């Protein structure tokens, strides 16, 4: 699976050709549909004595609540947990969507791979995190947020701090995209060589990578938000 093997659909709007990776849109909506269904199942019959699915949902929520509360305080963490948890659950689900049985579904162009092997998808999430950090950074510290830690007497530090505003979202997008795409290529290579049992260990490893990459993206987003809303001393 390569970046160029997406199912590209081109339409003309107002005299301009617009191309989209339609396979990414399909698997993205599939991931969102799965999450919505799971959310409905968790809250539909919520009880004091939780069912297994309710217990799982509460365990994930409590895990992220404890992490963010430890870094930014319980009151502040309640504002940002919805975004952080949503990022984790969507990325994890989207990563898993690219696994079996969708590996064996081949389209006329490309295949139904994880939407996170499309740089447009990961970049969009990174941009959301960047805008979110800037918004709450300015809300918490005013426009001093853009000058926190800057030293006018040290040009190098000033330039590095300025560059960080752009490097952080770029690194989030590139890390997730590169890891998921590398896994897709590795599995596709072994499936093409021996289609039965050889790719299986790598597919199982990709399930682990899917979880780790979702966790890394969410925790790094939490760290950036914490740095943005931290008061200047």
Short mmCIF file of C-alpha atoms in Angstrom, two decimals:
data_model
loop_
_atom_site.label_atom_id
_atom_site.label_comp_id
_atom_site.label_asym_id
_atom_site.label_seq_id
_atom_site.Cartn_x
_atom_site.Cartn_y
_atom_site.Cartn_z
CA UNK A 1 0.00 0.00 0.00
CA UNK A 2 1.58 3.26 -1.06
CA UNK A 3 0.51 6.82 -0.66
CA UNK A 4 -0.21 7.01 -4.41
CA UNK A 5 -2.61 4.05 -4.39
CA UNK A 6 -5.54 5.90 -2.84
CA UNK A 7 -8.91 5.83 -4.56
CA UNK A 8 -8.80 9.36 -5.96
CA UNK A 9 -12.04 10.98 -7.10
CA UNK A 10 -11.83 14.23 -9.07
CA UNK A 11 -14.75 16.61 -9.54
CA UNK A 12 -14.95 20.03 -11.15
CA UNK A 13 -16.34 22.87 -9.04
CA UNK A 14 -16.59 26.40 -10.42
CA UNK A 15 -14.17 25.51 -13.17
CA UNK A 16 -11.56 24.07 -10.79
CA UNK A 17 -10.70 20.38 -10.47
CA UNK A 18 -10.93 19.14 -6.85
CA UNK A 19 -9.51 15.73 -5.95
CA UNK A 20 -10.22 13.76 -2.78
CA UNK A 21 -9.02 10.39 -1.49
CA UNK A 22 -12.41 8.71 -1.40
CA UNK A 23 -11.14 5.60 0.41
CA UNK A 24 -10.00 7.82 3.27
CA UNK A 25 -13.46 9.40 3.48
CA UNK A 26 -15.15 5.98 3.55
CA UNK A 27 -12.95 4.51 6.27
CA UNK A 28 -13.04 7.77 8.26
CA UNK A 29 -16.85 7.73 8.33
CA UNK A 30 -16.78 4.02 9.14
CA UNK A 31 -14.54 4.70 12.15
CA UNK A 32 -16.83 7.51 13.32
CA UNK A 33 -19.88 5.26 12.88
CA UNK A 34 -18.29 2.54 15.00
CA UNK A 35 -17.47 5.06 17.74
CA UNK A 36 -21.00 6.47 17.74
CA UNK A 37 -22.46 2.98 17.97
CA UNK A 38 -20.17 2.08 20.86
CA UNK A 39 -21.02 5.34 22.66
CA UNK A 40 -24.74 4.63 22.33
CA UNK A 41 -24.26 1.10 23.65
CA UNK A 42 -22.28 2.39 26.64
CA UNK A 43 -24.75 5.08 27.76
CA UNK A 44 -28.03 3.46 26.69
CA UNK A 45 -28.31 1.13 29.66
CA UNK A 46 -25.92 2.85 32.06
CA UNK A 47 -26.29 1.52 35.60
CA UNK A 48 -24.63 1.73 39.00
CA UNK A 49 -23.40 -1.82 38.47
CA UNK A 50 -21.82 -1.44 35.02
CA UNK A 51 -21.95 -3.92 32.20
CA UNK A 52 -18.68 -5.00 30.57
CA UNK A 53 -18.89 -2.40 27.80
CA UNK A 54 -19.83 0.34 30.29
CA UNK A 55 -16.95 -0.68 32.55
CA UNK A 56 -14.53 -0.55 29.61
CA UNK A 57 -15.71 2.92 28.63
CA UNK A 58 -15.45 4.19 32.19
CA UNK A 59 -11.98 2.67 32.58
CA UNK A 60 -10.70 4.48 29.48
CA UNK A 61 -12.27 7.74 30.63
CA UNK A 62 -10.83 7.44 34.15
CA UNK A 63 -7.38 6.61 32.75
CA UNK A 64 -7.17 9.82 30.72
CA UNK A 65 -8.82 11.84 33.49
CA UNK A 66 -6.11 10.76 35.94
CA UNK A 67 -3.29 11.54 33.49
CA UNK A 68 -4.54 15.01 32.54
CA UNK A 69 -5.48 15.88 36.13
CA UNK A 70 -1.93 15.10 37.21
CA UNK A 71 -0.41 17.44 34.64
CA UNK A 72 -2.85 20.35 34.46
CA UNK A 73 -5.07 20.02 37.52
CA UNK A 74 -8.49 18.43 37.88
CA UNK A 75 -10.47 21.59 37.12
CA UNK A 76 -8.51 22.42 33.98
CA UNK A 77 -8.41 18.82 32.77
CA UNK A 78 -12.21 18.59 32.67
CA UNK A 79 -12.21 21.22 29.90
CA UNK A 80 -9.83 19.31 27.68
CA UNK A 81 -10.57 15.64 28.34
CA UNK A 82 -13.33 15.47 25.68
CA UNK A 83 -10.89 16.47 22.91
CA UNK A 84 -8.04 14.26 24.16
CA UNK A 85 -10.26 11.21 24.63
CA UNK A 86 -11.94 11.77 21.25
CA UNK A 87 -8.56 11.93 19.53
CA UNK A 88 -7.43 8.69 21.19
CA UNK A 89 -10.60 6.74 20.42
CA UNK A 90 -10.86 7.98 16.83
CA UNK A 91 -7.19 7.32 16.01
CA UNK A 92 -7.32 3.85 17.58
CA UNK A 93 -10.54 2.93 15.74
CA UNK A 94 -9.27 4.39 12.47
CA UNK A 95 -6.04 2.42 12.80
CA UNK A 96 -7.92 -0.82 13.42
CA UNK A 97 -10.24 -0.19 10.48
CA UNK A 98 -7.25 -0.69 8.19
CA UNK A 99 -6.70 -4.24 9.44
CA UNK A 100 -8.45 -7.51 8.47
CA UNK A 101 -10.93 -8.01 6.83
CA UNK A 102 -10.40 -4.79 4.90
CA UNK A 103 -6.94 -5.92 3.77
CA UNK A 104 -8.59 -8.33 1.36
CA UNK A 105 -11.01 -5.74 -0.07
CA UNK A 106 -9.38 -4.34 -3.19
CA UNK A 107 -10.99 -1.50 -5.11
CA UNK A 108 -10.51 -0.53 -8.74
CA UNK A 109 -7.93 1.94 -7.40
CA UNK A 110 -6.26 1.34 -4.05
CA UNK A 111 -7.78 -0.44 -1.05
CA UNK A 112 -9.74 0.30 2.12
CA UNK A 113 -6.77 1.11 4.33
CA UNK A 114 -6.66 3.07 7.57
CA UNK A 115 -7.53 6.76 7.06
CA UNK A 116 -4.43 7.56 9.12
CA UNK A 117 -2.16 6.41 6.30
CA UNK A 118 -3.31 9.57 4.51
CA UNK A 119 -1.25 12.64 5.47
CA UNK A 120 -4.32 14.81 4.87
CA UNK A 121 -6.13 13.04 7.72
CA UNK A 122 -3.31 13.25 10.26
CA UNK A 123 -2.51 16.84 9.27
CA UNK A 124 -6.14 17.86 9.80
CA UNK A 125 -6.11 16.45 13.34
CA UNK A 126 -2.77 18.12 14.07
CA UNK A 127 -4.10 21.48 12.86
CA UNK A 128 -7.11 21.09 15.16
CA UNK A 129 -4.78 20.46 18.11
CA UNK A 130 -2.60 23.45 17.15
CA UNK A 131 -5.57 25.83 16.89
CA UNK A 132 -6.98 24.45 20.14
CA UNK A 133 -3.67 25.04 21.96
CA UNK A 134 -3.35 28.57 20.61
CA UNK A 135 -6.95 29.42 21.55
CA UNK A 136 -6.67 28.20 25.14
CA UNK A 137 -3.13 29.53 25.45
CA UNK A 138 -4.32 33.03 24.57
CA UNK A 139 -7.42 32.58 26.75
CA UNK A 140 -5.31 31.61 29.77
CA UNK A 141 -2.39 34.02 29.32
CA UNK A 142 -3.58 36.64 26.89
CA UNK A 143 -1.30 37.48 23.98
CA UNK A 144 1.67 36.90 26.28
CA UNK A 145 1.21 33.26 25.26
CA UNK A 146 3.09 33.97 22.05
CA UNK A 147 6.00 35.40 24.04
CA UNK A 148 6.21 32.92 26.94
CA UNK A 149 9.83 32.01 27.52
CA UNK A 150 11.05 34.34 24.81
CA UNK A 151 14.27 36.22 25.49
CA UNK A 152 14.73 39.31 23.38
CA UNK A 153 18.41 39.25 24.32
CA UNK A 154 18.85 35.73 22.95
CA UNK A 155 17.88 35.57 19.29
CA UNK A 156 18.48 31.81 18.99
CA UNK A 157 16.06 30.96 21.83
CA UNK A 158 13.49 33.32 20.35
CA UNK A 159 13.74 31.66 16.94
CA UNK A 160 13.53 28.14 18.44
CA UNK A 161 10.43 29.01 20.49
CA UNK A 162 8.81 30.53 17.41
CA UNK A 163 9.61 27.45 15.35
CA UNK A 164 8.00 25.18 17.98
CA UNK A 165 4.57 26.63 17.21
CA UNK A 166 4.82 25.09 13.73
CA UNK A 167 6.95 22.01 14.47
CA UNK A 168 4.59 20.55 17.08
CA UNK A 169 1.55 20.03 14.81
CA UNK A 170 3.80 18.93 11.95
CA UNK A 171 5.52 16.31 14.13
CA UNK A 172 2.15 15.01 15.37
CA UNK A 173 0.86 14.57 11.83
CA UNK A 174 4.05 13.09 10.40
CA UNK A 175 4.66 10.63 13.26
CA UNK A 176 1.18 9.09 13.04
CA UNK A 177 1.12 9.06 9.24
CA UNK A 178 4.59 7.53 8.87
CA UNK A 179 4.03 4.75 11.39
CA UNK A 180 0.65 3.70 10.01
CA UNK A 181 1.80 3.89 6.38
CA UNK A 182 4.94 1.87 7.16
CA UNK A 183 2.83 -0.84 8.75
CA UNK A 184 0.46 -0.90 5.77
CA UNK A 185 3.35 -1.26 3.34
CA UNK A 186 5.00 -4.00 5.41
CA UNK A 187 1.83 -6.09 5.67
CA UNK A 188 0.95 -5.56 1.99
CA UNK A 189 4.44 -6.75 1.01
CA UNK A 190 4.18 -9.98 2.98
CA UNK A 191 0.60 -10.59 1.84
CA UNK A 192 1.84 -10.30 -1.74
CA UNK A 193 4.64 -12.79 -1.07
CA UNK A 194 2.82 -15.39 1.04
CA UNK A 195 -0.84 -14.72 1.58
CA UNK A 196 -1.61 -17.19 4.39
CA UNK A 197 0.43 -17.32 7.60
CA UNK A 198 3.62 -15.27 7.14
CA UNK A 199 1.88 -11.84 7.42
CA UNK A 200 -0.02 -12.86 10.58
CA UNK A 201 2.65 -11.89 13.17
CA UNK A 202 3.07 -8.51 11.50
CA UNK A 203 -0.69 -7.95 11.52
CA UNK A 204 -0.78 -8.74 15.24
CA UNK A 205 2.12 -6.34 15.76
CA UNK A 206 0.18 -3.67 13.85
CA UNK A 207 -2.67 -4.02 16.36
CA UNK A 208 -0.16 -3.11 19.08
CA UNK A 209 1.19 -0.21 16.98
CA UNK A 210 -2.38 1.04 16.43
CA UNK A 211 -2.88 1.33 20.19
CA UNK A 212 0.53 2.87 20.88
CA UNK A 213 0.24 5.50 18.13
CA UNK A 214 -3.24 6.53 19.29
CA UNK A 215 -1.93 6.83 22.86
CA UNK A 216 1.15 8.81 21.80
CA UNK A 217 -0.90 11.29 19.74
CA UNK A 218 -3.39 11.82 22.59
CA UNK A 219 -0.72 12.18 25.31
CA UNK A 220 1.40 14.56 23.24
CA UNK A 221 -1.72 16.64 22.55
CA UNK A 222 -2.36 16.69 26.30
CA UNK A 223 1.22 17.83 26.92
CA UNK A 224 0.96 20.65 24.37
CA UNK A 225 -2.34 21.81 25.87
CA UNK A 226 -0.80 21.74 29.35
CA UNK A 227 2.12 23.88 28.16
CA UNK A 228 -0.28 26.28 26.46
CA UNK A 229 -2.54 26.91 29.46
CA UNK A 230 0.28 26.96 32.04
CA UNK A 231 0.51 30.33 33.75
CA UNK A 232 3.63 32.36 33.09
CA UNK A 233 5.87 32.81 36.12
#
